[in-house]
XYZ file of C-alpha atoms in Angstrom:
673
model
C -0.536 -55.464 -61.189
C 3.171 -54.812 -61.907
C 5.004 -52.297 -59.775
C 5.398 -48.813 -61.290
C 8.788 -48.399 -62.948
C 11.505 -46.752 -60.911
C 14.813 -45.302 -61.941
C 17.847 -44.114 -60.001
C 19.437 -40.828 -60.929
C 23.073 -40.741 -59.791
C 24.039 -37.164 -58.976
C 27.798 -37.271 -59.209
C 30.058 -35.385 -61.576
C 32.593 -38.197 -61.709
C 29.874 -40.708 -62.614
C 28.440 -38.375 -65.319
C 25.138 -37.725 -63.475
C 23.555 -40.744 -65.168
C 20.096 -42.320 -64.787
C 19.745 -46.093 -64.350
C 16.387 -47.937 -64.513
C 15.610 -50.394 -61.708
C 14.589 -53.874 -62.886
C 11.493 -55.466 -61.351
C 13.627 -58.277 -59.920
C 15.711 -55.817 -57.879
C 19.176 -54.355 -58.229
C 22.431 -54.830 -56.336
C 24.393 -51.602 -55.778
C 28.117 -51.941 -55.222
C 31.652 -51.670 -56.509
C 32.073 -55.379 -57.359
C 31.818 -56.989 -60.764
C 28.542 -58.740 -59.849
C 26.728 -55.502 -58.961
C 23.718 -54.561 -61.087
C 24.475 -50.853 -60.568
C 28.240 -50.374 -60.333
C 29.466 -47.234 -58.570
C 33.204 -46.722 -58.967
C 33.905 -44.836 -55.760
C 36.259 -45.571 -52.854
C 33.409 -45.186 -50.335
C 31.332 -47.929 -51.995
C 31.619 -51.527 -50.780
C 31.716 -54.479 -53.170
C 28.189 -55.421 -52.042
C 26.803 -52.136 -50.711
C 22.978 -52.186 -50.851
C 19.994 -53.891 -52.487
C 17.041 -52.081 -54.116
C 13.787 -54.070 -54.479
C 10.892 -52.302 -56.258
C 7.448 -52.936 -54.735
C 3.941 -51.652 -55.528
C 4.492 -47.992 -54.641
C 7.970 -47.918 -53.106
C 11.452 -49.365 -53.300
C 12.763 -51.430 -50.382
C 16.327 -50.277 -49.611
C 18.510 -52.750 -47.659
C 22.058 -52.012 -46.517
C 24.358 -55.045 -46.994
C 26.608 -54.315 -44.006
C 28.542 -51.713 -45.988
C 31.531 -49.881 -44.533
C 30.298 -46.318 -45.143
C 26.556 -46.914 -44.819
C 23.376 -46.404 -46.832
C 21.223 -43.295 -46.250
C 17.607 -42.408 -47.043
C 17.142 -38.635 -46.882
C 20.509 -38.368 -45.035
C 19.385 -40.848 -42.326
C 21.561 -43.947 -42.082
C 19.487 -47.131 -42.206
C 20.201 -50.337 -40.322
C 17.107 -52.285 -41.414
C 15.195 -52.566 -44.726
C 13.556 -49.170 -45.358
C 10.878 -48.157 -47.856
C 11.829 -45.243 -50.143
C 9.419 -43.535 -52.518
C 9.826 -41.454 -55.604
C 11.513 -38.132 -54.991
C 13.452 -39.235 -51.923
C 17.221 -38.861 -51.781
C 19.438 -41.947 -51.431
C 23.117 -41.920 -50.566
C 25.528 -44.851 -50.848
C 28.726 -43.876 -49.048
C 29.558 -40.488 -50.609
C 27.548 -41.014 -53.823
C 24.225 -39.147 -53.811
C 21.272 -40.394 -55.855
C 17.610 -39.565 -56.350
C 14.875 -42.200 -56.610
C 12.454 -41.371 -59.419
C 9.096 -43.075 -60.042
C 7.735 -43.068 -63.595
C 3.900 -43.020 -63.856
C 2.778 -43.495 -67.475
C -0.904 -43.224 -68.363
C -2.716 -43.918 -71.615
C -3.324 -40.242 -72.222
C 0.250 -39.216 -71.676
C 1.472 -42.026 -73.932
C -0.876 -40.906 -76.671
C 0.256 -37.311 -76.311
C 3.882 -38.399 -76.543
C 3.131 -40.410 -79.687
C 1.406 -37.455 -81.261
C 4.279 -35.180 -80.353
C 6.716 -37.503 -82.115
C 4.738 -37.510 -85.381
C 3.484 -33.941 -85.798
C 4.658 -30.994 -83.694
C 1.333 -29.099 -83.155
C 0.877 -25.642 -81.792
C 0.328 -25.041 -78.048
C -3.477 -24.692 -78.293
C -3.755 -27.729 -80.543
C -1.635 -29.762 -78.173
C -3.842 -28.865 -75.210
C -6.998 -29.755 -77.098
C -5.550 -33.047 -78.296
C -4.385 -33.968 -74.784
C -7.844 -33.194 -73.302
C -9.617 -35.240 -75.947
C -7.344 -38.247 -75.454
C -7.778 -38.039 -71.676
C -11.569 -38.160 -72.032
C -11.302 -41.155 -74.352
C -9.058 -42.957 -71.875
C -11.471 -42.298 -68.996
C -14.403 -43.580 -71.045
C -12.559 -46.763 -72.014
C -11.514 -47.395 -68.402
C -15.077 -46.863 -67.187
C -16.420 -49.310 -69.780
C -14.034 -52.064 -68.666
C -14.850 -51.439 -65.004
C -18.562 -51.766 -65.810
C -17.957 -55.107 -67.554
C -15.906 -56.398 -64.582
C -18.599 -55.305 -62.089
C -21.358 -56.955 -64.154
C -19.421 -60.233 -64.286
C -18.966 -60.180 -60.501
C -22.698 -59.557 -59.855
C -23.858 -62.375 -62.171
C -22.326 -65.666 -60.893
C -22.233 -68.690 -63.116
C -25.180 -70.905 -62.078
C -23.429 -74.052 -63.258
C -20.316 -73.295 -61.206
C -22.405 -72.386 -58.163
C -24.245 -75.749 -58.201
C -21.031 -77.809 -58.543
C -19.933 -79.454 -55.273
C -16.162 -78.812 -55.832
C -16.477 -75.030 -56.280
C -14.386 -72.885 -53.896
C -16.499 -70.969 -51.342
C -16.800 -67.233 -51.798
C -15.704 -65.385 -48.659
C -18.417 -63.302 -47.060
C -18.289 -60.499 -44.517
C -17.799 -62.983 -41.667
C -14.643 -64.472 -43.163
C -11.536 -63.403 -41.185
C -9.139 -61.095 -42.935
C -5.380 -61.004 -43.159
C -3.439 -58.305 -41.326
C -3.472 -56.316 -44.574
C -7.303 -56.619 -44.826
C -7.048 -59.169 -47.640
C -8.917 -62.522 -47.742
C -6.714 -65.401 -46.619
C -6.912 -69.181 -46.679
C -5.992 -71.837 -44.165
C -2.321 -72.805 -44.687
C -1.549 -76.064 -46.402
C 1.185 -78.608 -45.730
C 3.892 -76.186 -46.875
C 3.681 -74.309 -43.565
C 3.758 -77.437 -41.432
C 1.627 -80.529 -40.853
C -1.818 -79.421 -39.726
C -4.036 -82.083 -38.065
C -7.494 -82.726 -39.539
C -10.460 -80.889 -38.072
C -12.783 -82.775 -35.701
C -15.847 -80.565 -36.285
C -18.967 -82.323 -37.472
C -19.611 -79.632 -40.054
C -16.231 -80.287 -41.681
C -16.809 -84.059 -41.781
C -20.249 -83.844 -43.417
C -20.150 -84.642 -47.138
C -22.608 -83.175 -49.678
C -25.545 -85.420 -50.653
C -24.906 -86.397 -54.266
C -28.341 -88.119 -54.660
C -30.420 -85.082 -53.733
C -32.865 -84.423 -56.589
C -32.605 -81.135 -58.341
C -35.435 -78.658 -57.792
C -36.724 -76.140 -60.209
C -37.471 -73.646 -57.456
C -34.952 -70.837 -57.242
C -32.689 -71.149 -54.196
C -30.349 -68.640 -52.632
C -26.587 -69.108 -53.029
C -25.134 -71.058 -50.053
C -23.153 -69.024 -47.501
C -19.389 -69.555 -47.531
C -18.296 -71.866 -44.695
C -15.982 -70.197 -42.173
C -12.597 -71.683 -41.247
C -12.811 -74.283 -38.482
C -11.993 -73.275 -34.941
C -8.754 -74.879 -33.751
C -7.093 -75.195 -30.366
C -3.434 -74.211 -30.617
C -1.051 -75.027 -27.761
C 2.383 -73.404 -27.700
C 5.554 -74.929 -26.320
C 5.448 -72.679 -23.270
C 2.032 -74.121 -22.312
C -0.067 -71.212 -23.584
C -3.337 -72.260 -25.289
C -5.234 -70.208 -27.889
C -8.510 -70.973 -29.675
C -9.543 -69.476 -32.959
C -9.331 -69.703 -36.713
C -5.951 -70.335 -38.357
C -5.107 -68.029 -41.232
C -2.195 -67.853 -43.637
C 0.693 -65.913 -42.113
C 2.164 -65.042 -45.481
C 5.271 -67.207 -45.095
C 6.393 -70.591 -43.810
C 7.616 -69.201 -40.508
C 4.394 -67.720 -39.111
C 0.675 -68.393 -38.834
C -2.125 -65.962 -38.046
C -4.615 -66.952 -35.371
C -7.950 -65.101 -35.253
C -9.033 -65.488 -31.591
C -12.561 -66.758 -31.011
C -13.058 -64.037 -28.411
C -12.397 -61.369 -31.030
C -9.637 -58.855 -31.398
C -6.786 -58.521 -33.861
C -5.125 -61.652 -35.272
C -2.151 -63.075 -33.368
C 1.016 -63.757 -35.329
C 2.470 -67.051 -34.070
C 5.837 -68.498 -35.029
C 5.492 -72.048 -36.308
C 8.524 -73.069 -34.237
C 6.681 -72.200 -31.020
C 3.609 -74.370 -31.766
C 3.507 -77.670 -29.866
C 0.163 -79.071 -31.031
C -3.033 -78.179 -32.875
C -6.234 -79.876 -31.709
C -4.119 -82.132 -29.452
C -2.132 -83.397 -32.465
C 1.629 -82.762 -32.469
C 2.726 -80.057 -34.891
C 6.054 -80.168 -36.756
C 7.216 -77.098 -38.692
C 8.702 -77.414 -42.159
C 12.311 -76.719 -41.166
C 13.596 -77.027 -44.718
C 11.285 -74.281 -45.947
C 12.150 -72.106 -42.925
C 15.857 -72.593 -43.626
C 15.447 -71.590 -47.267
C 13.628 -68.416 -46.216
C 16.241 -67.490 -43.623
C 19.145 -68.320 -45.915
C 17.786 -65.971 -48.568
C 17.763 -63.133 -46.006
C 21.183 -63.860 -44.436
C 23.540 -61.495 -46.207
C 25.953 -60.365 -43.468
C 28.217 -62.167 -40.976
C 25.854 -61.640 -38.022
C 22.889 -63.171 -39.853
C 25.001 -66.058 -41.172
C 26.259 -66.875 -37.667
C 22.680 -66.876 -36.381
C 21.705 -69.176 -39.258
C 24.596 -71.532 -38.417
C 23.453 -71.740 -34.794
C 19.830 -72.311 -35.821
C 20.859 -75.131 -38.180
C 22.935 -76.743 -35.410
C 19.973 -76.619 -33.010
C 17.749 -78.409 -35.532
C 20.468 -80.835 -36.735
C 20.550 -79.473 -40.276
C 24.232 -80.272 -40.716
C 24.416 -79.897 -44.491
C 22.714 -76.514 -44.309
C 25.003 -75.474 -41.439
C 28.083 -76.224 -43.539
C 26.617 -74.249 -46.453
C 26.115 -71.217 -44.172
C 29.662 -71.624 -42.834
C 31.026 -71.653 -46.382
C 29.216 -68.399 -47.157
C 30.583 -66.859 -43.956
C 34.193 -67.721 -44.813
C 33.830 -65.828 -48.094
C 32.804 -62.695 -46.205
C 35.229 -63.215 -43.297
C 38.235 -65.388 -44.207
C 39.352 -65.268 -40.542
C 36.074 -66.685 -39.159
C 37.459 -69.563 -37.106
C 34.001 -70.673 -35.942
C 32.935 -71.176 -39.563
C 36.127 -73.077 -40.408
C 35.514 -75.310 -37.375
C 32.076 -76.200 -38.789
C 33.801 -77.076 -42.064
C 36.185 -79.365 -40.146
C 39.298 -77.206 -40.422
C 41.413 -75.281 -37.922
C 44.039 -72.555 -38.315
C 47.333 -73.174 -36.526
C 49.718 -70.208 -36.831
C 47.894 -69.033 -39.927
C 47.883 -72.387 -41.778
C 44.738 -74.499 -42.093
C 44.859 -78.063 -40.829
C 42.184 -80.705 -40.492
C 40.338 -80.363 -37.202
C 40.546 -84.109 -36.527
C 44.317 -83.942 -36.908
C 44.573 -81.039 -34.446
C 42.369 -82.848 -31.931
C 44.366 -86.073 -32.288
C 47.573 -84.137 -31.559
C 46.078 -82.885 -28.273
C 46.264 -79.218 -29.279
C 42.737 -78.371 -28.064
C 41.708 -78.068 -24.416
C 38.376 -78.983 -22.870
C 36.836 -75.646 -23.893
C 37.911 -76.075 -27.530
C 40.741 -73.519 -27.298
C 43.961 -74.042 -29.219
C 46.831 -74.793 -26.809
C 49.896 -75.715 -28.859
C 52.340 -76.673 -30.178
C 54.796 -75.842 -27.385
C 57.305 -73.756 -29.446
C 54.496 -71.538 -30.677
C 53.156 -71.199 -27.125
C 56.549 -70.054 -25.896
C 56.879 -67.565 -28.764
C 53.436 -66.047 -28.078
C 54.119 -65.905 -24.337
C 57.422 -64.118 -24.966
C 55.652 -61.533 -27.153
C 53.073 -60.806 -24.460
C 55.714 -60.545 -21.741
C 57.853 -58.149 -23.784
C 55.065 -55.934 -25.137
C 52.395 -56.110 -22.419
C 54.568 -57.066 -19.430
C 52.361 -60.072 -18.671
C 51.675 -63.559 -20.074
C 48.588 -64.168 -22.231
C 45.267 -65.351 -20.876
C 44.023 -68.715 -22.218
C 41.663 -67.102 -24.742
C 44.381 -64.683 -25.900
C 46.848 -67.545 -26.333
C 44.321 -69.542 -28.369
C 43.533 -66.561 -30.619
C 47.233 -65.834 -31.192
C 47.910 -69.487 -32.038
C 45.136 -69.395 -34.645
C 46.726 -66.377 -36.357
C 50.025 -66.161 -38.143
C 53.051 -64.646 -36.418
C 52.757 -61.435 -38.461
C 49.071 -61.024 -37.600
C 49.778 -61.614 -33.898
C 52.504 -58.971 -33.892
C 50.293 -56.448 -35.700
C 47.417 -57.046 -33.289
C 49.652 -56.606 -30.238
C 51.187 -53.372 -31.529
C 47.678 -51.970 -32.089
C 46.620 -53.015 -28.586
C 45.885 -50.154 -26.177
C 47.491 -52.142 -23.376
C 50.734 -52.275 -25.372
C 50.660 -48.513 -25.952
C 50.034 -47.933 -22.250
C 53.027 -50.111 -21.343
C 55.252 -48.137 -23.759
C 54.189 -44.801 -22.263
C 54.545 -46.067 -18.707
C 58.106 -47.243 -19.383
C 59.299 -44.109 -21.190
C 57.565 -41.615 -18.878
C 58.217 -43.465 -15.613
C 60.600 -40.744 -14.274
C 57.796 -38.150 -14.400
C 55.554 -40.178 -12.051
C 52.441 -38.765 -13.716
C 50.366 -41.900 -13.147
C 48.149 -43.449 -15.799
C 48.267 -41.635 -19.186
C 44.979 -40.304 -20.633
C 42.911 -42.838 -22.551
C 42.765 -40.580 -25.593
C 46.547 -40.474 -25.775
C 46.754 -44.251 -25.372
C 44.229 -44.818 -28.183
C 46.037 -42.389 -30.499
C 49.392 -44.048 -29.840
C 47.925 -47.529 -30.405
C 46.289 -46.529 -33.698
C 49.467 -44.886 -34.991
C 47.958 -41.394 -35.268
C 50.375 -40.153 -32.580
C 54.088 -40.934 -32.398
C 55.867 -41.928 -29.210
C 57.994 -38.697 -29.098
C 54.818 -36.583 -29.406
C 53.118 -38.524 -26.597
C 56.209 -38.074 -24.409
C 56.163 -34.335 -25.078
C 52.502 -34.025 -24.064
C 53.176 -35.899 -20.819
C 56.170 -33.629 -20.140
C 54.066 -30.503 -20.730
C 51.418 -31.818 -18.325
C 54.121 -32.414 -15.716
C 55.412 -28.858 -16.178
C 51.988 -27.526 -15.226
C 51.432 -29.733 -12.174
C 54.973 -29.954 -10.720
C 56.320 -26.956 -8.780
C 59.670 -28.407 -7.708
C 61.864 -27.397 -10.661
C 64.918 -29.233 -9.370
C 63.146 -32.583 -9.243
C 61.350 -31.887 -12.552
C 64.626 -31.081 -14.356
C 66.143 -34.377 -13.222
C 62.991 -36.285 -14.268
C 62.962 -34.739 -17.750
C 66.602 -35.609 -18.300
C 65.967 -39.214 -17.243
C 62.998 -39.430 -19.595
C 64.791 -37.948 -22.638
C 68.403 -39.082 -22.215
C 70.135 -42.419 -21.554
C 71.593 -43.188 -18.115
C 75.199 -41.947 -18.632
C 74.039 -38.473 -19.710
C 71.101 -37.843 -17.410
C 73.323 -38.258 -14.317
C 75.588 -35.339 -15.292
C 75.385 -32.621 -12.590
C 76.103 -29.733 -14.989
C 73.265 -30.805 -17.300
C 70.826 -30.970 -14.379
C 71.835 -27.493 -13.210
C 71.462 -25.986 -16.690
C 68.061 -27.642 -17.172
C 66.874 -26.387 -13.788
C 67.849 -22.753 -14.632
C 66.129 -22.998 -18.013
C 62.908 -24.219 -16.374
C 63.016 -21.158 -14.112
C 63.167 -18.828 -17.124
C 66.879 -18.063 -17.020
C 68.752 -17.925 -20.296
C 71.458 -20.609 -20.251
C 73.255 -22.872 -22.708
C 72.536 -26.589 -22.976
C 74.266 -28.835 -25.548
C 75.554 -25.686 -27.265
C 72.047 -24.190 -27.651
C 70.611 -21.338 -25.595
C 67.128 -21.312 -24.124
C 65.131 -19.523 -21.446
C 61.893 -21.547 -21.044
C 60.512 -25.018 -20.506
C 59.507 -25.187 -24.186
C 63.104 -24.431 -25.202
C 64.322 -27.220 -22.932
C 61.974 -29.809 -24.476
C 62.913 -28.749 -28.013
C 66.641 -28.989 -27.275
C 66.322 -32.410 -25.625
C 64.214 -33.786 -28.500
C 66.998 -32.946 -31.017
C 69.822 -34.692 -29.185
C 71.352 -37.987 -30.385
C 71.016 -39.198 -26.799
C 67.234 -38.855 -27.071
C 67.146 -41.094 -30.157
C 69.454 -43.549 -28.366
C 66.986 -43.605 -25.452
C 64.105 -44.401 -27.824
C 66.011 -47.071 -29.699
C 67.363 -48.842 -26.627
C 63.993 -48.820 -24.869
C 62.047 -50.192 -27.848
C 64.743 -52.757 -28.657
C 64.565 -54.181 -25.134
C 60.774 -54.391 -25.359
C 60.677 -55.947 -28.833
C 63.750 -58.188 -28.748
C 63.874 -58.902 -25.043
C 67.566 -58.010 -25.169
C 69.830 -55.070 -25.999
C 71.084 -54.365 -29.514
C 74.746 -54.683 -30.352
C 76.784 -51.540 -31.018
C 76.442 -51.637 -34.809
C 72.722 -52.290 -34.676
C 72.233 -49.433 -32.208
C 74.123 -46.937 -34.399
C 72.181 -47.886 -37.513
C 68.859 -47.641 -35.669
C 69.741 -44.238 -34.170
C 70.618 -42.884 -37.621
C 67.315 -44.128 -39.095
C 65.171 -42.670 -36.308
C 67.032 -39.338 -36.366
C 66.386 -39.043 -40.115
C 62.705 -39.998 -39.876
C 60.803 -40.494 -36.576
C 58.394 -42.832 -38.371
C 61.250 -45.293 -38.821
C 60.780 -46.360 -35.194
C 57.555 -48.191 -36.127
C 59.331 -49.953 -38.988
C 62.127 -50.989 -36.635
C 59.562 -52.432 -34.249
C 58.243 -54.757 -36.930
C 61.766 -55.837 -37.852
C 62.739 -56.559 -34.251
C 59.520 -58.469 -33.578
C 59.932 -60.779 -36.563
C 60.677 -64.418 -35.643
C 64.016 -64.219 -37.468
C 65.265 -61.282 -35.392
C 63.913 -62.626 -32.100
C 65.507 -66.020 -32.667
C 68.939 -64.330 -32.723
C 68.420 -62.796 -29.270
C 69.749 -64.824 -26.351
C 67.361 -66.478 -23.917
C 66.555 -64.065 -21.096
C 65.012 -64.207 -17.644
C 61.712 -62.664 -16.630
C 61.977 -59.293 -14.904
C 60.531 -58.960 -11.364
C 57.435 -57.089 -12.591
C 56.873 -59.797 -15.226
C 57.112 -62.429 -12.492
C 54.393 -60.707 -10.493
C 52.210 -60.267 -13.608
C 52.651 -63.976 -14.385
C 51.610 -64.867 -10.840
C 48.458 -62.750 -11.158
C 47.498 -64.136 -14.570
C 48.219 -67.813 -13.833
C 47.273 -67.800 -10.152
C 44.156 -65.598 -10.236
C 43.161 -66.157 -13.911
C 42.664 -62.436 -14.546
C 44.526 -59.410 -15.856
C 46.493 -57.237 -13.417
C 44.589 -54.209 -12.185
C 46.022 -50.696 -12.799
C 49.082 -50.207 -10.639
C 48.837 -53.688 -9.117
C 52.034 -55.034 -10.689
C 54.127 -52.066 -9.559
C 52.694 -52.143 -6.040
C 53.178 -55.857 -5.534
C 56.663 -55.748 -7.066
C 57.707 -53.127 -4.514
C 56.154 -55.177 -1.714
C 57.984 -58.278 -2.902
C 61.323 -56.468 -2.985
C 60.747 -54.941 0.452
C 59.901 -58.277 2.055
C 62.621 -60.527 0.699
C 63.742 -59.812 -2.851
C 62.645 -61.139 -6.232
C 63.404 -64.763 -5.313
C 61.453 -64.841 -2.051
C 59.173 -67.745 -3.007
C 57.612 -68.059 0.416
C 56.346 -64.468 0.364
C 54.259 -64.822 -2.780
C 51.308 -66.636 -1.104
C 51.159 -63.741 1.340
C 50.796 -61.273 -1.530
C 48.438 -63.267 -3.773
C 45.632 -65.613 -2.909
C 46.634 -68.276 -5.390
C 44.177 -70.990 -6.362
C 45.610 -74.196 -4.928
C 45.217 -77.248 -7.200
C 42.491 -79.515 -5.885
C 43.691 -82.750 -7.481
C 46.497 -84.212 -9.556
C 44.787 -83.191 -12.815
C 44.806 -79.515 -11.775
C 48.427 -79.863 -10.626
C 49.405 -81.385 -13.980
C 47.627 -78.575 -15.798
C 49.579 -76.019 -13.731
C 52.900 -77.684 -14.671
C 51.931 -77.781 -18.364
C 50.896 -74.116 -18.465
C 53.894 -72.772 -16.581
C 56.686 -75.112 -17.708
C 55.318 -76.332 -21.059
C 55.834 -79.990 -20.123
C 54.165 -82.813 -18.213
C 54.880 -83.221 -14.472
C 57.608 -85.606 -13.410
C 57.106 -88.509 -11.002
C 58.857 -86.575 -8.229
C 56.550 -83.587 -8.738
C 53.500 -85.831 -8.511
C 54.836 -87.422 -5.320
C 55.524 -83.955 -3.883
C 51.937 -82.960 -4.569
C 50.547 -86.074 -2.864
C 52.704 -85.519 0.236
C 51.877 -81.800 0.581
C 48.868 -80.918 2.794
C 45.976 -79.237 0.996
C 46.434 -76.021 2.981
C 50.006 -75.640 1.687
C 49.521 -76.550 -1.971
C 49.336 -72.911 -3.006
C 53.035 -72.700 -2.118
C 53.669 -75.391 -4.740
C 52.154 -73.111 -7.368
C 54.336 -70.238 -6.176
C 57.421 -72.452 -6.346
C 56.595 -73.394 -9.940
C 56.053 -69.767 -10.977
C 59.338 -68.642 -9.427
C 61.422 -71.616 -10.478
C 64.396 -71.125 -12.773
C 62.664 -73.178 -15.455
C 59.592 -70.969 -15.420
C 61.552 -67.722 -15.295
C 63.382 -68.604 -18.475
C 61.374 -67.857 -21.587
C 61.927 -66.929 -25.189
C 61.881 -68.381 -28.715
């Protein structure tokens, strides 16, 4: 019986409040050209949702859309049944699902209304008469169908090849419908060993004229099903409705058990092998988002379906062009944004034992320099591999949007306030670009005004945060700022103020403040100071528009600009961060770099190599391979013969000092493009 017709009424003024019928084969809702129902709205994805009409409902499936699919204002994450009258929403577009139920009587009334417009009483009488006729006709056909079912064909009943009629003892499907034992399409079932199944009908038995009762339908044979985990079940096997499952009616009674065909080890002591091709086709038809496609790729790899795995990887790359795992299945690898054959990358030695991208060396040095300048630490192995897969522009964009980068910017600019770690909400807003660096500095200054009672120290800290070094050391400026914080009306930079708010407003308008911003960001992005002309131009741009600072960041971080900066040495805090990352294979904990840097300076200065093993428990290389790997990671080259001899002659208890010597060597401290 075909599903009742459904239609979708789109309640949107921009889309003209139109009504679209739903085809029986289903409809694809989206903004793309291939969508069955196209909704031109910015909140609609190219492939937004699928509508599949069923017997009395429509199955609504969200296709991993950006703004979601809703049934009665409830966002769905799995296929959901919607019935006529329910409200659907795709992004911001509201719709109503309508079900059209057309009967014979109503059709006749409509036909009559089109030919002759009768009066109201005549219309009611005509509709009642046609309804009675329709009921009588339907009852007549039901009587004929019932009579045919009660009078079986005697010739068909006596034939030996006739299909048995299920009786009350026949097991039922989960939906209370008669089912049959699955055929070879659901797997290879072993033959039954029951004597009743093996017995063949006697073809030579003479016919008798005496009336005999119709033979009872034979029940499905009892089978012994053993699962791969050792569990054994006995019962009748029923059709599970698809190639992935079977229903087992236990002999002891109870509801049927739904068993995955992949978990069955044997049936009646005969090995069972699922139809993996049919299972793949079923799963591939349902995989419509990146998560499902990745699961399908893994399943194909486990069952050695290589062609199918590549097909799933190809579909994934269309949804996610940056899916490196899918490109690896297709035999390609991205190196700095450009695709190269995976065999070529492996032959060049650019992949480590864990399959992470490790080179080439110039790119490694460029990525390491970016991490040291923006995050004040070198990259972890996984971070280095991910950055080497991406282009230089993508790596820069990802680092600027990193919360750790925003935290490092705030910590550097607000260091004079000594307020500790900034709030996470402020860090997230600065990383996303919804808050500017001057606004974040102002909020930190206002928080310090509330917590700090020593106005003399606070005035000096605010000047150091807002002004460059030559200005913030002026004694007259510090005195004027201190009086203004105490509520006294004084002049500062030619402007008068009598409160802390006045002081912050005056400082934020000074050219020295913009110079402080420009010089600080230039050192972080370029690793070196700007020349005089570049500084003046940058100050003018930032003073005209504070948003220009973000544009300057991108310019300074470009490979062309960074290549013009001279090679520079690692700062003491970067040295300690490098020791933590390379020696302990983890990120520095909050405040750990600052604390250990101060300890290092107090003990013997930044070059005190012998003190580093006392501060960090470095992992000493156990063999020459680990020592070679340490040299390659820190110095970007293979170890020399002298370095190998030094390792062999050093006792195992002192080999951690070799690692410290490498980290603090002049060769390691020098980095850059």
